[in-house]
Each structure stands twice: as structure tokens, then as C-alpha cells.
Short mmCIF file of C-alpha atoms and ligand atoms in Angstrom, two decimals:
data_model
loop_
_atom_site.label_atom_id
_atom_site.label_comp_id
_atom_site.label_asym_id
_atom_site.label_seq_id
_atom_site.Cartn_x
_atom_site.Cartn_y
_atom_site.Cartn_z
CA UNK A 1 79.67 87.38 137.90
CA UNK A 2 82.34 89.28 135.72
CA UNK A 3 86.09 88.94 135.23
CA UNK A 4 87.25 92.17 136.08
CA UNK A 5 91.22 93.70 135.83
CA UNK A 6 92.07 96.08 138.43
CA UNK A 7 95.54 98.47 137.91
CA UNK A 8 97.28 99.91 140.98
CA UNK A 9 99.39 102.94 140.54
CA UNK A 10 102.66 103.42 142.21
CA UNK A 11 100.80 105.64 144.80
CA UNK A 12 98.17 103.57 145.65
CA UNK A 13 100.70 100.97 146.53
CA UNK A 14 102.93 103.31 148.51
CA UNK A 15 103.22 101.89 152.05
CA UNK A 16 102.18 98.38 153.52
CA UNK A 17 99.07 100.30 154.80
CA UNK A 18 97.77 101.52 151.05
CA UNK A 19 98.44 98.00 150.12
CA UNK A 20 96.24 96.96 153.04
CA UNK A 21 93.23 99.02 151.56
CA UNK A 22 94.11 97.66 148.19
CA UNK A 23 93.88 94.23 149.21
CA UNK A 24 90.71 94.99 151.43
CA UNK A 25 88.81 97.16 147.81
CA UNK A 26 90.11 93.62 145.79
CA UNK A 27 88.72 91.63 148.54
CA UNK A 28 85.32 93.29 148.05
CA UNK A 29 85.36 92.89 144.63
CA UNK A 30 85.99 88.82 144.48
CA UNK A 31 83.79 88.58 147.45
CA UNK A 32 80.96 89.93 145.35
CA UNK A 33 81.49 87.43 143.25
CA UNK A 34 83.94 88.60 140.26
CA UNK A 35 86.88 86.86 139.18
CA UNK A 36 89.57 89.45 139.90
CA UNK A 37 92.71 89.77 138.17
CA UNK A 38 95.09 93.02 139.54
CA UNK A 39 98.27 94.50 138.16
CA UNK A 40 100.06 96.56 140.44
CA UNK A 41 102.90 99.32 139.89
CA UNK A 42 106.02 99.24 141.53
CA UNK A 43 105.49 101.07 145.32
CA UNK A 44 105.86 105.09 144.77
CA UNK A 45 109.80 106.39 143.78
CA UNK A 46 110.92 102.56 143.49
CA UNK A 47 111.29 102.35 140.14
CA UNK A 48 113.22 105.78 139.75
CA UNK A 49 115.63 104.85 142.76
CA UNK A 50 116.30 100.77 141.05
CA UNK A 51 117.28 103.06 137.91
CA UNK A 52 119.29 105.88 139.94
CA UNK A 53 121.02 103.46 141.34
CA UNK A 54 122.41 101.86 137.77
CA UNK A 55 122.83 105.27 136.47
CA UNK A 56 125.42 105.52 139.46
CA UNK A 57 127.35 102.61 137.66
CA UNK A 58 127.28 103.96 134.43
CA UNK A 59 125.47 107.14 133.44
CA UNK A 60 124.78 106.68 129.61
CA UNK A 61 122.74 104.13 128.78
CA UNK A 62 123.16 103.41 125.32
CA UNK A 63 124.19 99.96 123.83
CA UNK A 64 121.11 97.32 124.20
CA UNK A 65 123.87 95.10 126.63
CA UNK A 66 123.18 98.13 129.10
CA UNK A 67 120.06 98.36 128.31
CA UNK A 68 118.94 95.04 129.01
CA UNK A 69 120.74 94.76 132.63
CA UNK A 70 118.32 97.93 133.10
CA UNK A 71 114.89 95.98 132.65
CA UNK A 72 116.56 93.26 134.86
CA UNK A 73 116.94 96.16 137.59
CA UNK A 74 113.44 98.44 136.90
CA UNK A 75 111.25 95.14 136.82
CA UNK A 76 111.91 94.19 140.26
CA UNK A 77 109.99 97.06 141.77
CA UNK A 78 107.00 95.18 140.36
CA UNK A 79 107.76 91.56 141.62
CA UNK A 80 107.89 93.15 144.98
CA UNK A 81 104.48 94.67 144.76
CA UNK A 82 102.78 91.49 143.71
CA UNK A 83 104.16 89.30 146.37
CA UNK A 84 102.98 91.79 149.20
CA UNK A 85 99.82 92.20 147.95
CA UNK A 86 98.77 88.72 147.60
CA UNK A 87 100.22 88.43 151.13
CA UNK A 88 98.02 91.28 152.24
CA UNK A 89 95.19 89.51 150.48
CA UNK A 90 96.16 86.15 152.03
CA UNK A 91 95.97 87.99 155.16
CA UNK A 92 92.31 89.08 154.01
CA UNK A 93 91.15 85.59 154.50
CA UNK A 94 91.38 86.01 150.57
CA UNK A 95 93.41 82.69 148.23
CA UNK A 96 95.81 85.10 146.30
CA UNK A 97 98.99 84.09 143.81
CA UNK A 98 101.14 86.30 141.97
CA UNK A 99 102.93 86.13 138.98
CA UNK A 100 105.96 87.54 137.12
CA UNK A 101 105.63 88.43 133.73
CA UNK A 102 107.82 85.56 132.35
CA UNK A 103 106.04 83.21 134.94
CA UNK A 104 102.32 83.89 133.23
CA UNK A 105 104.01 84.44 130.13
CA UNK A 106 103.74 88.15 129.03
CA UNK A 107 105.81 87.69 125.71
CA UNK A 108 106.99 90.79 124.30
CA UNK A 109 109.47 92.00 121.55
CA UNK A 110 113.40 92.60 122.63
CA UNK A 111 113.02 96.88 122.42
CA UNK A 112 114.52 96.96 126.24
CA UNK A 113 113.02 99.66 128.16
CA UNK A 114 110.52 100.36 125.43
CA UNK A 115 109.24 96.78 124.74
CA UNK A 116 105.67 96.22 123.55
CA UNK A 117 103.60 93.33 124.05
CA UNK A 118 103.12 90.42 121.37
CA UNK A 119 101.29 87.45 123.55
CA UNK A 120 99.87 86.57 126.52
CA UNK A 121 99.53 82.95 128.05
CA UNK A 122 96.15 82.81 129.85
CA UNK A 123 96.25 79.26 130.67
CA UNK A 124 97.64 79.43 134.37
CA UNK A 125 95.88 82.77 135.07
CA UNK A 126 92.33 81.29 133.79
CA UNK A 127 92.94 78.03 135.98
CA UNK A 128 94.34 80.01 139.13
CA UNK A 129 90.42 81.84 138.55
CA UNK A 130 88.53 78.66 137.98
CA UNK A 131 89.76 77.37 141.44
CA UNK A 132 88.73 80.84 142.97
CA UNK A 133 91.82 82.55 143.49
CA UNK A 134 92.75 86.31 143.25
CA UNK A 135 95.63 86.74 140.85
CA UNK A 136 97.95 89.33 141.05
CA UNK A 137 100.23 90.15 138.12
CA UNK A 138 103.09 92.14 138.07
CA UNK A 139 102.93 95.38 135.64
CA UNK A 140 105.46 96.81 133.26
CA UNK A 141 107.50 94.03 132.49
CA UNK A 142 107.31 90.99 129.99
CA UNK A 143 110.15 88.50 128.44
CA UNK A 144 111.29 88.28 125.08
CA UNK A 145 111.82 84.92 122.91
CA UNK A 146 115.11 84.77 124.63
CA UNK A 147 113.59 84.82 127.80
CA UNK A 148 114.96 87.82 128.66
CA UNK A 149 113.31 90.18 131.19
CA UNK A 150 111.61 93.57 129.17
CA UNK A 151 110.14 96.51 130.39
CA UNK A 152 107.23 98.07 128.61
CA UNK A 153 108.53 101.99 129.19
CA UNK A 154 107.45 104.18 132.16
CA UNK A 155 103.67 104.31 133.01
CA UNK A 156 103.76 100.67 131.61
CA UNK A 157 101.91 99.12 134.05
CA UNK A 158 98.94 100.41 132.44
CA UNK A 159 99.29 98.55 129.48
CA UNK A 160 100.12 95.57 131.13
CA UNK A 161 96.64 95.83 132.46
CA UNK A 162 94.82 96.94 129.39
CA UNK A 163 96.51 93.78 127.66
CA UNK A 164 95.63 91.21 130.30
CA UNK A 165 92.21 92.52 130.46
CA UNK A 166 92.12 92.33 126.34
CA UNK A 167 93.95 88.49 126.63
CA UNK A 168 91.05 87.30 129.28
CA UNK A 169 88.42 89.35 127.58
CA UNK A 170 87.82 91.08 130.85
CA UNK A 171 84.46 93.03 131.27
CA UNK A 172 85.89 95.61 132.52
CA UNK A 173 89.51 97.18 132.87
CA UNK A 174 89.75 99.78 135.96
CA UNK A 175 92.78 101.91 136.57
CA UNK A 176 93.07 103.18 140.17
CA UNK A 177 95.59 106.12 140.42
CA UNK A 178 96.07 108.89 143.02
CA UNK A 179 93.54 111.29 141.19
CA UNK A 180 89.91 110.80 140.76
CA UNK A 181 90.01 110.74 137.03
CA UNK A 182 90.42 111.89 133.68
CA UNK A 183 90.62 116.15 134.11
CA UNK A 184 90.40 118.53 131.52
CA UNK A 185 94.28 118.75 132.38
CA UNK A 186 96.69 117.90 135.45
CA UNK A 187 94.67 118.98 137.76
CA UNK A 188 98.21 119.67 139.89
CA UNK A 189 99.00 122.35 137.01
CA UNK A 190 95.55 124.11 136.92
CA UNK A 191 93.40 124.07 139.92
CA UNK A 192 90.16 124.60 138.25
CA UNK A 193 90.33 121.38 136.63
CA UNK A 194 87.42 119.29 136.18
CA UNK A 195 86.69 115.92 135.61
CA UNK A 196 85.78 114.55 133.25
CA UNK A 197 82.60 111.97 133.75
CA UNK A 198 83.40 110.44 130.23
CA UNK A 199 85.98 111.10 127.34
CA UNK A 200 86.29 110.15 124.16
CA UNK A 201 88.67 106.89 122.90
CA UNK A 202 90.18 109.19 120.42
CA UNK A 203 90.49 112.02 122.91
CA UNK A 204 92.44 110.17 125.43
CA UNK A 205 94.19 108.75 122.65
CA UNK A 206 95.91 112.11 121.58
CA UNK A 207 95.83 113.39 125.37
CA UNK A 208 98.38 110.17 126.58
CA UNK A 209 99.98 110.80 123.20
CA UNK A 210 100.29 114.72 123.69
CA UNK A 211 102.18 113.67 127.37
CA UNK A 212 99.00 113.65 130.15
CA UNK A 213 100.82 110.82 131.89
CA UNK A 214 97.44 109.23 133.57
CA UNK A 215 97.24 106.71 131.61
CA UNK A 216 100.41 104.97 128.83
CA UNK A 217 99.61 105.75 125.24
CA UNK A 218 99.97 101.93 124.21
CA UNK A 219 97.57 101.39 127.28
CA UNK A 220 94.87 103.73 125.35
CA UNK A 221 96.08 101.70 122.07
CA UNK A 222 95.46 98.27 123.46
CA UNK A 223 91.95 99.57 124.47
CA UNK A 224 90.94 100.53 120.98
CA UNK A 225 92.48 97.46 119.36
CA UNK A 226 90.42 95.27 121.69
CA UNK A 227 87.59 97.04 122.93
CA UNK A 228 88.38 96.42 126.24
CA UNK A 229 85.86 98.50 128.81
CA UNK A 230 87.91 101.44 130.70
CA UNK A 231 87.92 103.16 133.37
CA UNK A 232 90.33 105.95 135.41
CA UNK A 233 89.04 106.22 139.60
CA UNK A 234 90.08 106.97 142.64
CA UNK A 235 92.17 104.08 145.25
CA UNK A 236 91.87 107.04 147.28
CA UNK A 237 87.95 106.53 148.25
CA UNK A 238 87.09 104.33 151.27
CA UNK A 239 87.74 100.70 150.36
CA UNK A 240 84.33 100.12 151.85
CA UNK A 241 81.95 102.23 149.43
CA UNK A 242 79.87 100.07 147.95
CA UNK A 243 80.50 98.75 144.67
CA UNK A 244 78.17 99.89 142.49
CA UNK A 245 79.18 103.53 143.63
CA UNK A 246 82.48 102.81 143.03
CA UNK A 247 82.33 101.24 139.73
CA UNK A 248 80.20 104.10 138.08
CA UNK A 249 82.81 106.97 139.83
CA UNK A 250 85.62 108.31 137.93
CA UNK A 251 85.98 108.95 134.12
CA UNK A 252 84.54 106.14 131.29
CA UNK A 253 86.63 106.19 127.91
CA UNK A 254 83.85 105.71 125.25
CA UNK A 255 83.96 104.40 122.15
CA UNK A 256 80.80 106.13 120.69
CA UNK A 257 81.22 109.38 119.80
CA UNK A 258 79.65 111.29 122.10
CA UNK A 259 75.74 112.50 120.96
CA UNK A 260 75.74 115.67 123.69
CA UNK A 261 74.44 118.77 121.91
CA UNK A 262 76.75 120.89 124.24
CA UNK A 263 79.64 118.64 122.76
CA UNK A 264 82.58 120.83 124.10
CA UNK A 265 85.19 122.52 121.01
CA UNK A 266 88.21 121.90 123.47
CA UNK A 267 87.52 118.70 126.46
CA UNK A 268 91.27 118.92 127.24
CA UNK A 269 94.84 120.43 127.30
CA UNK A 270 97.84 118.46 127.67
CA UNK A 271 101.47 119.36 128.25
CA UNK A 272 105.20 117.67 127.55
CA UNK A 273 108.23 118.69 128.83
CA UNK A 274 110.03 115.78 127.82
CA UNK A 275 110.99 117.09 124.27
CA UNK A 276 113.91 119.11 122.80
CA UNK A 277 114.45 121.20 119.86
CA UNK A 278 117.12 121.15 117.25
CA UNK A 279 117.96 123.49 114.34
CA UNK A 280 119.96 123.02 111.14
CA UNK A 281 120.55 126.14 110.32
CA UNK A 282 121.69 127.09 106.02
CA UNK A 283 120.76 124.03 104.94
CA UNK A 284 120.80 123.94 101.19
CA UNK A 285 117.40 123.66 99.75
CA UNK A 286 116.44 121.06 97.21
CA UNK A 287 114.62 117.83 96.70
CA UNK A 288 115.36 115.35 99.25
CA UNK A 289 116.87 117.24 101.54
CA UNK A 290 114.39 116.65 104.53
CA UNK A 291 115.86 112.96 104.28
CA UNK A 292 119.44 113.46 104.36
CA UNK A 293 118.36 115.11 107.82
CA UNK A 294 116.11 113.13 109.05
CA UNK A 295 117.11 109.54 107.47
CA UNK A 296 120.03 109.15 109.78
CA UNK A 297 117.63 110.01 112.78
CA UNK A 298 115.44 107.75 111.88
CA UNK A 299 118.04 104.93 111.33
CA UNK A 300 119.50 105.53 115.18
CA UNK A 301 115.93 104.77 116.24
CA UNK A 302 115.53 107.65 117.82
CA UNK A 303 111.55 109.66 117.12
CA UNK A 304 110.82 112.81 115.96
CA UNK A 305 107.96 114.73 116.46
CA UNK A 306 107.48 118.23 115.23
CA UNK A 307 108.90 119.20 112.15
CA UNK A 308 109.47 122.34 110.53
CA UNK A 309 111.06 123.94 107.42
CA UNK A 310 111.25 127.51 106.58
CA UNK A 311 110.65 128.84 103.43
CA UNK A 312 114.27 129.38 101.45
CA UNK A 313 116.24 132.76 101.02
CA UNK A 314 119.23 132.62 98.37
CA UNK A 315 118.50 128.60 98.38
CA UNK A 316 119.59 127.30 102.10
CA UNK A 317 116.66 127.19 104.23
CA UNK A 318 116.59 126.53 108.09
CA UNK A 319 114.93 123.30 109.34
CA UNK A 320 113.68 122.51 112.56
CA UNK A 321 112.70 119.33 114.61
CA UNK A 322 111.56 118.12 118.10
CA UNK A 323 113.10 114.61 119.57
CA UNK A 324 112.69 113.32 123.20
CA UNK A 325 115.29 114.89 125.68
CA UNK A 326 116.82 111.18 126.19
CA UNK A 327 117.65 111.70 122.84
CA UNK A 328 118.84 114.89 122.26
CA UNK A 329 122.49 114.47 123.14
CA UNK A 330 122.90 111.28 120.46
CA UNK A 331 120.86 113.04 118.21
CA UNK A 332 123.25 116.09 118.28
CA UNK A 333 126.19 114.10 117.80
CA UNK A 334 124.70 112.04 114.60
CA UNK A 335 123.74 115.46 113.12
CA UNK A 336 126.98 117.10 113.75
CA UNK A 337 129.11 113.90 112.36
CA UNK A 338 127.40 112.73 110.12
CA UNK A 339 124.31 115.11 108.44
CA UNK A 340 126.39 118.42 108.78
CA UNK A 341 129.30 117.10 106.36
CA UNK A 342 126.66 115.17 103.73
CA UNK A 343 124.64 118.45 103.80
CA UNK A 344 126.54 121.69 103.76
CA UNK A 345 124.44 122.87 106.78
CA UNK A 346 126.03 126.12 108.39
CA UNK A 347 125.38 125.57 111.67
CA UNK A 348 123.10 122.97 114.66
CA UNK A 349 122.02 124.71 117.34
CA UNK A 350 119.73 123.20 120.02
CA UNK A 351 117.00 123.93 122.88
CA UNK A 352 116.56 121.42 125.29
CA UNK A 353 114.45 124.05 127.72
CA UNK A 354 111.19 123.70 125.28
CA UNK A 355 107.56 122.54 125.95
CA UNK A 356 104.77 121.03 124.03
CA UNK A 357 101.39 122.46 124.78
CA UNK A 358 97.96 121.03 123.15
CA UNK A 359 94.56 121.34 122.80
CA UNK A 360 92.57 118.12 122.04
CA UNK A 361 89.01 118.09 121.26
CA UNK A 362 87.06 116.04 118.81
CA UNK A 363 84.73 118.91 118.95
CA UNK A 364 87.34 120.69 116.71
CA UNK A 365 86.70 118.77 113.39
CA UNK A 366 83.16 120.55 113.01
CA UNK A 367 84.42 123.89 113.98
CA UNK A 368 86.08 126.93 112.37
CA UNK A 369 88.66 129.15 114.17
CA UNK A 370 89.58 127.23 117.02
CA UNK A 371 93.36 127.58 116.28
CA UNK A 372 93.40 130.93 115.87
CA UNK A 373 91.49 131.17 119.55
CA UNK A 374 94.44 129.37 120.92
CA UNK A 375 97.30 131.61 119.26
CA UNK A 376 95.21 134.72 120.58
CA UNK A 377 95.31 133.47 123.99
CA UNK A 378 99.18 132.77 123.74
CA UNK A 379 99.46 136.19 122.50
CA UNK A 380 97.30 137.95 125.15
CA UNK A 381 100.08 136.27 127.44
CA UNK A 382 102.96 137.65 125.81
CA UNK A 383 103.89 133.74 124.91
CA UNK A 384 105.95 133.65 121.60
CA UNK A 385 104.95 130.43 119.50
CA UNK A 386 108.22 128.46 118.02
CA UNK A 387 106.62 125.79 116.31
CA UNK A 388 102.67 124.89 115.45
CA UNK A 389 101.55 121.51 114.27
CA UNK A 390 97.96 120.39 113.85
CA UNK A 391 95.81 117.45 113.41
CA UNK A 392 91.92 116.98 113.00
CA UNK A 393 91.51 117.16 116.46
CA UNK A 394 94.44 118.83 118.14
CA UNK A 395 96.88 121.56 118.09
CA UNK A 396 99.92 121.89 119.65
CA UNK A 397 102.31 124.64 120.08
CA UNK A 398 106.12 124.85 121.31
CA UNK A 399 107.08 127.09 123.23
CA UNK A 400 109.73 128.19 126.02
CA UNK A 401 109.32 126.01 129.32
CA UNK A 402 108.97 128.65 131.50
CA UNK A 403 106.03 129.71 130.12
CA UNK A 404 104.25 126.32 130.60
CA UNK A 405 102.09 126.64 133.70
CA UNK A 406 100.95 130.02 132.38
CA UNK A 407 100.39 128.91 128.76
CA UNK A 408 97.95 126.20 130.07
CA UNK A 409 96.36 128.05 132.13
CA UNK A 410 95.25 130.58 129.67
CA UNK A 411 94.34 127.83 127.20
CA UNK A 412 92.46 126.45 130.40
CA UNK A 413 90.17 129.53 130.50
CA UNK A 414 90.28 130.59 127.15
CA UNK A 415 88.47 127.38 126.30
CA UNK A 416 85.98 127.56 128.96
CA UNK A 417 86.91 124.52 131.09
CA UNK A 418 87.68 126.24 134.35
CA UNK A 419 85.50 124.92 136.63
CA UNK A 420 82.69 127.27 137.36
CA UNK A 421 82.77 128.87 140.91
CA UNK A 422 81.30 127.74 144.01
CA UNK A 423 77.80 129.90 144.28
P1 ADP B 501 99.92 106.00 138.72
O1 ADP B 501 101.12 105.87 139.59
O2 ADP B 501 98.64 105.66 139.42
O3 ADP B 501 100.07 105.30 137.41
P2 ADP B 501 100.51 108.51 137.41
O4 ADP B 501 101.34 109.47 138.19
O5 ADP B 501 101.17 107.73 136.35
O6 ADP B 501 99.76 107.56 138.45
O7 ADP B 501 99.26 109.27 136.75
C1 ADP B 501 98.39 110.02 137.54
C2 ADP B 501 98.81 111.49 137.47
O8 ADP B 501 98.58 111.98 136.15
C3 ADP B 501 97.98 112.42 138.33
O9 ADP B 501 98.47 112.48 139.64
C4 ADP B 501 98.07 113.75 137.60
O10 ADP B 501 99.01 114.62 138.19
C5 ADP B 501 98.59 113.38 136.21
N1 ADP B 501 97.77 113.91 135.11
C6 ADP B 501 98.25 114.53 134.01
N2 ADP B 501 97.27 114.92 133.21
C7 ADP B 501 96.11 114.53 133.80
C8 ADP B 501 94.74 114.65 133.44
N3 ADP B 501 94.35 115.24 132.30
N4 ADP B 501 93.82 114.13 134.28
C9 ADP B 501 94.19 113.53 135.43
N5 ADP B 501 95.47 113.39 135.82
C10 ADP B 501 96.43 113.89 135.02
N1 LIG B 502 106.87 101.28 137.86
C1 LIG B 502 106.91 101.72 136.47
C2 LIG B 502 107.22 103.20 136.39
O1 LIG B 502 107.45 103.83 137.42
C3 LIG B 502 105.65 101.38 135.72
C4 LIG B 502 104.40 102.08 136.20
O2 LIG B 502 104.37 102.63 137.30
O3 LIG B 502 103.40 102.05 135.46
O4 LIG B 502 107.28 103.74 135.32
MG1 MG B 503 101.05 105.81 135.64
#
């Protein structure tokens, strides 16, 4: 017998009848045996019509007063999901209770709509188990010391998972979505994707990081902190298949490296559209003048990513920098009242129609040239490369959006991880 987390996607929970099948796959599992816990998503397009509908109210959602009244809207997607699914599981012939996140507690920190998890209460989950009942917790959200209501960003209902599974020491940690598994990239981008039977810790690590939205960043995070035993499947497969088939399917994130000979340079490419550029342009050049930029930035809590400074001509120098597109506008305005008088800068100018697109591959630490293979691809495409950074086991390049779908699909083949025709 094993205690075993389950994760629902939005998807999966899309209609009474996928929660049905959820319910009847869950059942299946406790029957077996296991103590079950399951975290499901809000159903499909709820959570983006609870927040269209505040936006409607009050477009800008700046000050942390809005901000909160947001995570009091977005969480209740969630508490929905949980209370039909332990009715469908009820229904089952299967004992079932859900929880809130402030009912189990999931205590978090007060960063509304980007809150991360500090402590969870097992007590009432480990004693609804012990008396052989399926519990069903919701995803995303938490509560603060204040007991205010927190969400943990979108996609957070993977971490939610991750970090119950970590809190109960869970043997395993399984993440049902609407694809099959990890691919070598959206496999709704590039056709020939494959998947991937195992990946790398560290390579899913940068891939969620580098914006393959399968699985949260912090959800990959939580799994290295803790150790906890991961896995990415299908809720699309028969609820019926037996278990053993079903819990070997999909893609395993490893913790050893991987001892294949044929270890692959490049396992995956990942795209983000969710960034924008910004320029300072004549920017006097001279010791600490990347901080005057990016000091202000960093105080208004907003992240940067890519960074960039030309070399100088007649001592001003250009300097360059990526933020999320939520941030762009606020960003703007700091830079144009604020850094622009302290600095002397001539001029900000700004791109919001940019993409980020990566290679990741652990493969790369042990070998040469790999960069340059990317930039030759890009090239062979006509694709003009505005910004480069690198790591030990990534690359990433921005460049215009509309060249995104072509730009990974060149990377896709120029790294050898279209999927080899049908004979
Ligand atoms: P869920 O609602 O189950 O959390 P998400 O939409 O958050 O599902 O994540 C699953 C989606 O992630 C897939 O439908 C796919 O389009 C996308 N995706 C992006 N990159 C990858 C990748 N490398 N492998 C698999 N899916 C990916
Ligand atoms: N419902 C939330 C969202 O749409 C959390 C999640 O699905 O993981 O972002
Ligand atoms: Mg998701």
C-alpha cells in the first residue's frame, strides 16, 4: 500500500462527465489499496473567466488591496472542483472529503497572485486517510498569517500537489494533464514531437523555467527540494487500464543523471511569449550604471530576465532588458520618471511583440558548438537574433514573435528530435 498524490488539470476536469472518469481512475487507485490524496484544477476557462470578470470592474490591477480581492475571486474555481469530485467519488460508492486550502491549512506568504508556499498542516488530511477516505484538496490557493485567501500564480495547482505530496511524504506525485507527457516541445507547436519516456530534474527545471507550461516551475522546485517521485500522464487513457500500465506510462522526472550512451545534446526546446523588451537608449557609460537602471526595477518588484549592454561609442552605450508583459507598462513608466532624469538616457523605446526561444539539454555541458548549431539554424531561416543568453545547459534567443512557430521548428529538426517517420 502507498500514499499516492494525484493532480487534475483544468482539462481533465472539464465537464461533470471528465470528472466522472476522474473519480472512477481515483476510485481504482484507493480500491487497490493506496491512500489517495488528489488536487484538482479549476474546470477548463474558469479561472480566466472569475478573473475577466474583475478585470471588467477595474482593469489595472496594481495596489496589493486589488490584488488580494483577486485571489478571493481566482480561488473559487478550485473549491468548486473539489466539492464535485468528492461528490462524483461519493457517488462511486467511494468515502471522499474535500478541503480548501485554509481548511487543511496550506500556509503561504502574502505575495497575492504569486504566493509561495511556507507550511502545510497534515494532521486532518493524515486522519481523513487513516479512517479510509479519499481526500480531495483544492489546488492553487493557500492563506496567509492573516488568514487571507492566496493564490500560488497560474499553473499553480501543480505545486500545490508537488507540496502536499512532499508534506505527506507521498510515494509518488502524478500529474494528469490533457497530453500524454513531457515532449521534446508543445507538441501543439511542432507535430513531430516526441515524448519523452524520462527527463532529467534539471532539464524540466529550465524547460518550466524557459515557459513549457506543463508543469509550474515552483512545482519542479518543490520536487528537487524534497525528492518527491514525479510523474506527467495522460487523464485521457481509459480509466479502466490497469494500474500498473498506467503508472509506468507517461514521462518520469529523474533525479540521476541519466547513464544512456546516446545521451541526446538537445532533449528539448521551449518557448515564452509572455516577455517584453525595453531599451535605454544613450545611456552614459560608467561604473554603476547598470544599477541606476535596473535598481528601481528591482525595487517595484517587478523581474527581469535578459539583460544586455552594448559596448560604448563616445561614452553612452545602449542597454537592453526583458520583463514579463504584465509588467511592461509599470516598468515603462518607472524608467521614464524616474531612471531617464537620474541617468541622462536619450531615449526608452520598447517591444512588447518579442519571444523567448530555448534549447535545454544537459547533454550540452560536455559538448562543443552546440550554440553556434542553433544560431545557424536561425540564420538558415532568415530569423534575426536580438538578444542571446546562455547557461550550462541552455540557450535562449529573442527574437520577433512572428517568427516563433518557425524558429522552433527549425531548432526542432536541427537538433534531431523530430520524430522519425512512420516506415
Ligand atoms: P493542465 O490544465 O493539465 O495543468 P496545462 O495546459 O497547464 O494543463 O499544461 C499542459 C499543456 O502544456 C499541453 O496541452 C501542451 O500544449 C503544453 N506544453 C508545452 N510544452 C510542452 C512540452 N514540452 N510537453 C508537453 N506539453 C507541453
Ligand atoms: N486554475 C489555475 C489556473 O488556471 C491553476 C491551475 O490550473 O493550475 O491557472
Ligand atoms: Mg497546468
Amino acid at each position: 500500500m502507498a500514499l499516492i498524490v494525484h493532480k487534475y488539470g483544468g482539462t481533465s476536469m472539464g465537464s461533470t462527465e471528465r470528472i466522472r472518469n476522474v473519480a472512477k481512475r481515483v476510485a481504482k487507485w484507493a480500491r487497490a489499496g493506496h491512500q489517495m490524496v488528489v488536487v484538482p484544477s479549476a474546470m477548463s476557462g474558469e479561472t480566466n473567466r472569475l478573473l475577466g470578470l474583475a478585470k471588467e470592474l477595474s482593469p489595472a490591477a496594481t495596489t496589493p488591496e486589488l490584488q488580494r480581492e483577486l485571489d478571493m475571486i481566482a480561488s473559487t474555481g478550485e473549491q468548486v472542483s473539489v466539492g464535485l469530485l468528492a461528490i462524483a467519488l461519493q457517488a462511486e460508492g467511494m468515502p471522499a472529503v474535500s478541503y480548501t486550502g485554509w481548511q487543511v491549512p496550506i500556509e503561504t506568504d502574502t505575495a497575492y497572485t504569486k504566493a509561495r508556499i511556507q507550511r502545510i498542516d497534515d494532521q486532518r488530511v493524515r486522519a481523513d486517510l487513516a479512517a479510509g477516505r479519499v481526500v480531495i484538496i483544492t489546488g492553487f490557493q493557500g492563506v496567509d498569517a492573516g488568514s487571507n485567501i492566496t493564490t500560488l500564480g497560474r499553473g499553480g495547482s501543480d505545486t500545490s500537489a508537488v507540496a502536499v505530496a512532499a508534506a505527506l511524504k507521498a510515494d509518488e506525485c502524478l500529474i494528469y494533464t490533457d497530453v500524454d507527457g513531457v515532449y521534446t516541445t508543445d507538441p501543439r507547436i511542432v507535430e513531430q514531437a516526441r515524448r519523452l519516456h524520462t527527463i532529467s530534474f534539471e532539464e524540466m527545471l529550465e524547460m518550466a523555467s524557459l515557459g513549457s507550461k506543463v508543469l509550474q516551475i515552483r512545482s519542479v522546485e518543490f520536487a528537487g527540494k524534497y525528492r518527491v517521485p514525479l510523474r506527467v500522464l495522460s487523464s485521457f487513457t481509459p480509466w479502466d487500464i490497469p494500474i500498473d500500465e498506467e503508472a509506468s506510462s507517461g514521462t518520469l522526472i529523474t533525479f540521476e543523471e541519466d547513464v544512456k550512451m546516446e545521451q541526446a545534446v538537445v532533449s528539448g526546446i521551449a518557448f515564452n511569449r509572455d516577455e517584453a523588451k525595453i531599451s535605454l537608449l544613450g545611456v552614459p557609460d560608467k561604473p554603476g550604471i547598470a544599477f541606476s537602471i535596473l535598481g528601481p526595477v528591482a525595487d517595484a518588484n517587478i523581474d527581469v530576465d535578459v539583460i544586455i549592454q552594448n559596448v560604448s561609442h563616445d561614452g553612452k552605450t545602449d542597454f537592453s532588458f526583458t520583463v514579463h508583459r504584465n509588467d511592461y507598462a509599470r516598468t515603462m513608466d518607472l524608467l521614464k520618471s524616474v531612471v531617464v532624469p537620474r541617468t541622462g538616457a536619450a531615449e526608452v523605446t520598447g517591444d512588447t511583440r518579442i519571444c523567448k526561444v530555448s534549447i535545454v539539454g544537459i547533454g550540452m555541458r560536455s559538448h562543443v558548438g552546440v550554440a553556434s548549431r542553433m544560431f545557424q539554424a536561425l540564420s538558415d531561416e532568415g530569423i534575426n537574433i536580438q538578444m542571446i543568453t546562455t547557461s550550462e545547459i541552455k540557450t535562449s534567443v529573442v527574437i520577433d514573435e512572428k517568427y516563433m512557430e518557425l524558429a522552433v521548428r527549425a531548432l526542432h529538426k536541427a537538433f534531431d528530435l523530430d520524430q522519425p517517420a512512420a516506415a
